[in-house]
Amino acid sequence: MDKGRRYATIEDFQNFVKLAYMSPSLHHSGGTICEPVDLPVNKRHFDMLYTHMKYSDKAFMGSVTAPERAEDTVEMCKILFGDNYIDPETGKPKTIVTSLINANSPMTFDDTMLGAAKVYARNNQACVVTPFILAGAMSPVTVAGTAAQSLAETMAGMAFVQLVNPGAPVVMGSFASSISMQSGAPTFGTPEPALVLYIMAALARRLGVPFRSGGGFCAAKVPDAQAAGEAVSTLIPTALAGVNFALHTAGWQEGGLVMGYEKFVMDADNAGMMETLLKGVDLSENGQALDAIREVGPGNHFLGCAHTQANFKTAFYRSPLADNNSFEQWESEGSKTQEQRANALWKKMLADYEAPELDPAIDAALLDYMERRKAAFPDSNT
């Protein structure tokens, strides 16, 4: 909203890691949140990994754009976790990072992805095996055909990981959207990909593996009604299908070409609602609220009863963005749109950010590793 559509920098990458760290309903900070084009291509993965480690203590994803970058991820994780990297009971590395291994649909895995998968599998780190499919171009136009192809591709990828290292952790992934049959452009938030999501979630449960899918997808260029509607049209099936690991939950715009600050906090708000929905119904004594029903009786109100007074702070999800005031109050406060309120919120979050504690010795070791490894690369942007 402030600077328009532009190329991202490492500062933007750092900002989004900080925002994810401060968003209680986001449980990991992802991987390549945006592409920091102010850093050389052959070196930027170091700064991206370091950002995840330095500015957040939530889980993160490793680099997969070259096998040697996956190796760097593993080495930096060893430094970060130190003596806690190896499980004393098994003698194997603990699984502390996930990485996305995309099929090059239809029915192909390329050298880059398989090379990264080998590195992570050998080191007992989790591979999220996911076909990236735009139905009609990379799979059949039908729901059943796309699901069948997705299942074949994911099972082939997971089997490959087991051939490299039997027992290595895998997550079954599905990213299926559709295209416009008029223009060929990707579409998001449509009902057919939601059906694929439901099918793939059921198949993952049948196989007994965790499942990755979903997110806050949209094709909208700004965080408007189209963006909100399309994002929620994917996020609700994500919740109801039983997805275990959701990527692209917050910030996705323009078919994934853009990461938006305003949309990030709007989507994080939606994630909070989904989290509340998935907690289900509280059937404890307090949840059943019979004391309140007895106290109030017929024809009175519950606003002042003891049960309401004891629970009002946590009774309902409280959006940090939605305006529920009267028209007159909204108008007197500047008639701000959701996008304007989101703009103020992400700025306040960054202003309030405090970094998690990181052992100075570990920090120094990470920086030393990065400096030595970067020195081995030519000063090139390729």
Short mmCIF file of C-alpha atoms in Angstrom, two decimals, residues 227-364:
data_model
loop_
_atom_site.label_atom_id
_atom_site.label_comp_id
_atom_site.label_asym_id
_atom_site.label_seq_id
_atom_site.Cartn_x
_atom_site.Cartn_y
_atom_site.Cartn_z
CA ALA A 227 -8.60 -11.41 -2.47
CA ALA A 228 -10.56 -12.04 0.71
CA GLY A 229 -13.19 -14.23 -0.93
CA GLU A 230 -10.73 -16.40 -2.83
CA ALA A 231 -8.41 -16.78 0.17
CA VAL A 232 -11.19 -17.89 2.50
CA SER A 233 -12.55 -20.22 -0.18
CA THR A 234 -9.30 -22.18 0.15
CA LEU A 235 -8.68 -21.67 3.86
CA ILE A 236 -12.03 -23.12 4.98
CA PRO A 237 -11.56 -26.40 3.03
CA THR A 238 -8.01 -26.48 4.40
CA ALA A 239 -9.42 -26.47 7.93
CA LEU A 240 -12.35 -28.82 7.31
CA ALA A 241 -10.34 -31.36 5.30
CA GLY A 242 -7.95 -31.93 8.19
CA VAL A 243 -4.78 -30.53 6.58
CA ASN A 244 -1.84 -31.02 8.96
CA PHE A 245 0.58 -28.51 7.46
CA ALA A 246 -0.68 -25.46 5.57
CA LEU A 247 1.63 -23.29 3.48
CA HIS A 248 0.88 -19.93 1.87
CA THR A 249 -1.64 -19.15 4.60
CA ALA A 250 -0.78 -15.44 4.79
CA GLY A 251 0.22 -12.78 2.29
CA TRP A 252 -0.37 -14.54 -1.05
CA GLN A 253 -1.47 -12.19 -3.85
CA GLU A 254 -1.57 -12.24 -7.64
CA GLY A 255 -1.27 -16.00 -7.95
CA GLY A 256 1.80 -16.11 -5.74
CA LEU A 257 3.78 -13.51 -7.68
CA VAL A 258 3.30 -10.98 -4.89
CA MET A 259 3.66 -11.06 -1.10
CA GLY A 260 1.51 -8.36 0.45
CA TYR A 261 2.00 -6.75 3.85
CA GLU A 262 -1.64 -5.80 4.27
CA LYS A 263 -2.91 -9.14 3.05
CA PHE A 264 -0.49 -10.90 5.39
CA VAL A 265 -2.12 -9.54 8.53
CA MET A 266 -5.61 -9.93 7.06
CA ASP A 267 -4.88 -13.59 6.32
CA ALA A 268 -3.30 -14.13 9.74
CA ASP A 269 -6.57 -12.86 11.21
CA ASN A 270 -8.47 -15.47 9.17
CA ALA A 271 -6.02 -18.13 10.37
CA GLY A 272 -6.93 -17.18 13.94
CA MET A 273 -10.59 -17.76 13.17
CA MET A 274 -9.81 -21.15 11.62
CA GLU A 275 -7.75 -22.09 14.67
CA THR A 276 -10.70 -21.25 16.93
CA LEU A 277 -13.06 -23.22 14.67
CA LEU A 278 -10.80 -26.29 14.80
CA LYS A 279 -10.67 -26.28 18.60
CA GLY A 280 -14.26 -27.48 18.52
CA VAL A 281 -16.83 -27.17 21.30
CA ASP A 282 -15.87 -26.84 24.96
CA LEU A 283 -18.04 -29.33 26.85
CA SER A 284 -16.46 -28.78 30.25
CA GLU A 285 -18.62 -27.60 33.12
CA ASN A 286 -17.68 -24.03 32.26
CA GLY A 287 -18.37 -24.64 28.58
CA GLN A 288 -21.87 -25.99 29.21
CA ALA A 289 -22.65 -22.80 31.18
CA LEU A 290 -25.54 -24.27 33.16
CA ASP A 291 -24.76 -21.97 36.09
CA ALA A 292 -25.35 -18.98 33.84
CA ILE A 293 -28.63 -20.38 32.53
CA ARG A 294 -29.84 -21.00 36.10
CA GLU A 295 -28.72 -17.56 37.29
CA VAL A 296 -30.33 -15.54 34.49
CA GLY A 297 -33.60 -17.42 34.07
CA PRO A 298 -36.40 -16.53 31.63
CA GLY A 299 -36.64 -13.07 30.11
CA ASN A 300 -33.41 -11.56 31.48
CA HIS A 301 -29.99 -10.99 29.88
CA PHE A 302 -26.59 -12.58 30.33
CA LEU A 303 -24.45 -9.43 30.15
CA GLY A 304 -24.00 -9.05 33.89
CA CYS A 305 -24.10 -12.62 35.14
CA ALA A 306 -21.13 -14.16 36.92
CA HIS A 307 -20.33 -16.59 34.10
CA THR A 308 -20.17 -13.82 31.50
CA GLN A 309 -17.99 -11.68 33.79
CA ALA A 310 -15.59 -14.61 34.27
CA ASN A 311 -15.34 -15.47 30.56
CA PHE A 312 -15.85 -12.27 28.58
CA LYS A 313 -12.16 -11.73 27.74
CA THR A 314 -11.77 -15.09 26.03
CA ALA A 315 -15.37 -16.01 25.11
CA PHE A 316 -15.17 -15.04 21.43
CA TYR A 317 -12.44 -14.61 18.84
CA ARG A 318 -11.47 -10.94 18.73
CA SER A 319 -10.28 -9.74 15.35
CA PRO A 320 -7.48 -7.15 15.44
CA LEU A 321 -8.76 -5.73 12.14
CA ALA A 322 -12.54 -5.96 11.79
CA ASP A 323 -14.58 -2.83 12.52
CA ASN A 324 -17.82 -3.70 14.31
CA ASN A 325 -18.70 -0.23 15.53
CA SER A 326 -21.63 1.89 14.40
CA PHE A 327 -21.45 3.72 11.09
CA GLU A 328 -21.21 7.02 12.94
CA GLN A 329 -18.24 5.90 15.05
CA TRP A 330 -16.50 4.35 12.03
CA GLU A 331 -17.00 7.60 10.12
CA SER A 332 -15.75 9.75 13.00
CA GLU A 333 -12.57 7.65 13.17
CA GLY A 334 -11.70 8.32 9.53
CA SER A 335 -13.90 5.87 7.56
CA LYS A 336 -10.93 3.53 7.24
CA THR A 337 -11.09 0.50 4.99
CA GLN A 338 -9.83 -2.94 6.02
CA GLU A 339 -6.72 -2.37 3.91
CA GLN A 340 -5.96 0.90 5.72
CA ARG A 341 -6.41 -0.74 9.12
CA ALA A 342 -4.17 -3.62 8.00
CA ASN A 343 -1.50 -1.13 6.92
CA ALA A 344 -1.48 0.39 10.40
CA LEU A 345 -1.46 -3.03 12.09
CA TRP A 346 1.61 -4.50 10.38
CA LYS A 347 3.55 -1.31 11.05
CA LYS A 348 2.60 -1.44 14.73
CA MET A 349 3.60 -5.10 14.92
CA LEU A 350 7.04 -4.37 13.48
CA ALA A 351 7.44 -1.40 15.84
CA ASP A 352 6.59 -3.65 18.81
CA TYR A 353 8.79 -6.57 17.65
CA GLU A 354 11.33 -8.01 20.08
CA ALA A 355 13.70 -10.70 18.85
CA PRO A 356 13.73 -14.09 20.60
CA GLU A 357 16.84 -14.92 22.55
CA LEU A 358 19.66 -16.55 20.59
CA ASP A 359 22.89 -17.70 22.23
CA PRO A 360 25.59 -15.19 21.14
CA ALA A 361 28.05 -18.04 20.56
CA ILE A 362 25.59 -19.78 18.21
CA ASP A 363 24.90 -16.49 16.45
CA ALA A 364 28.63 -15.91 15.96
#
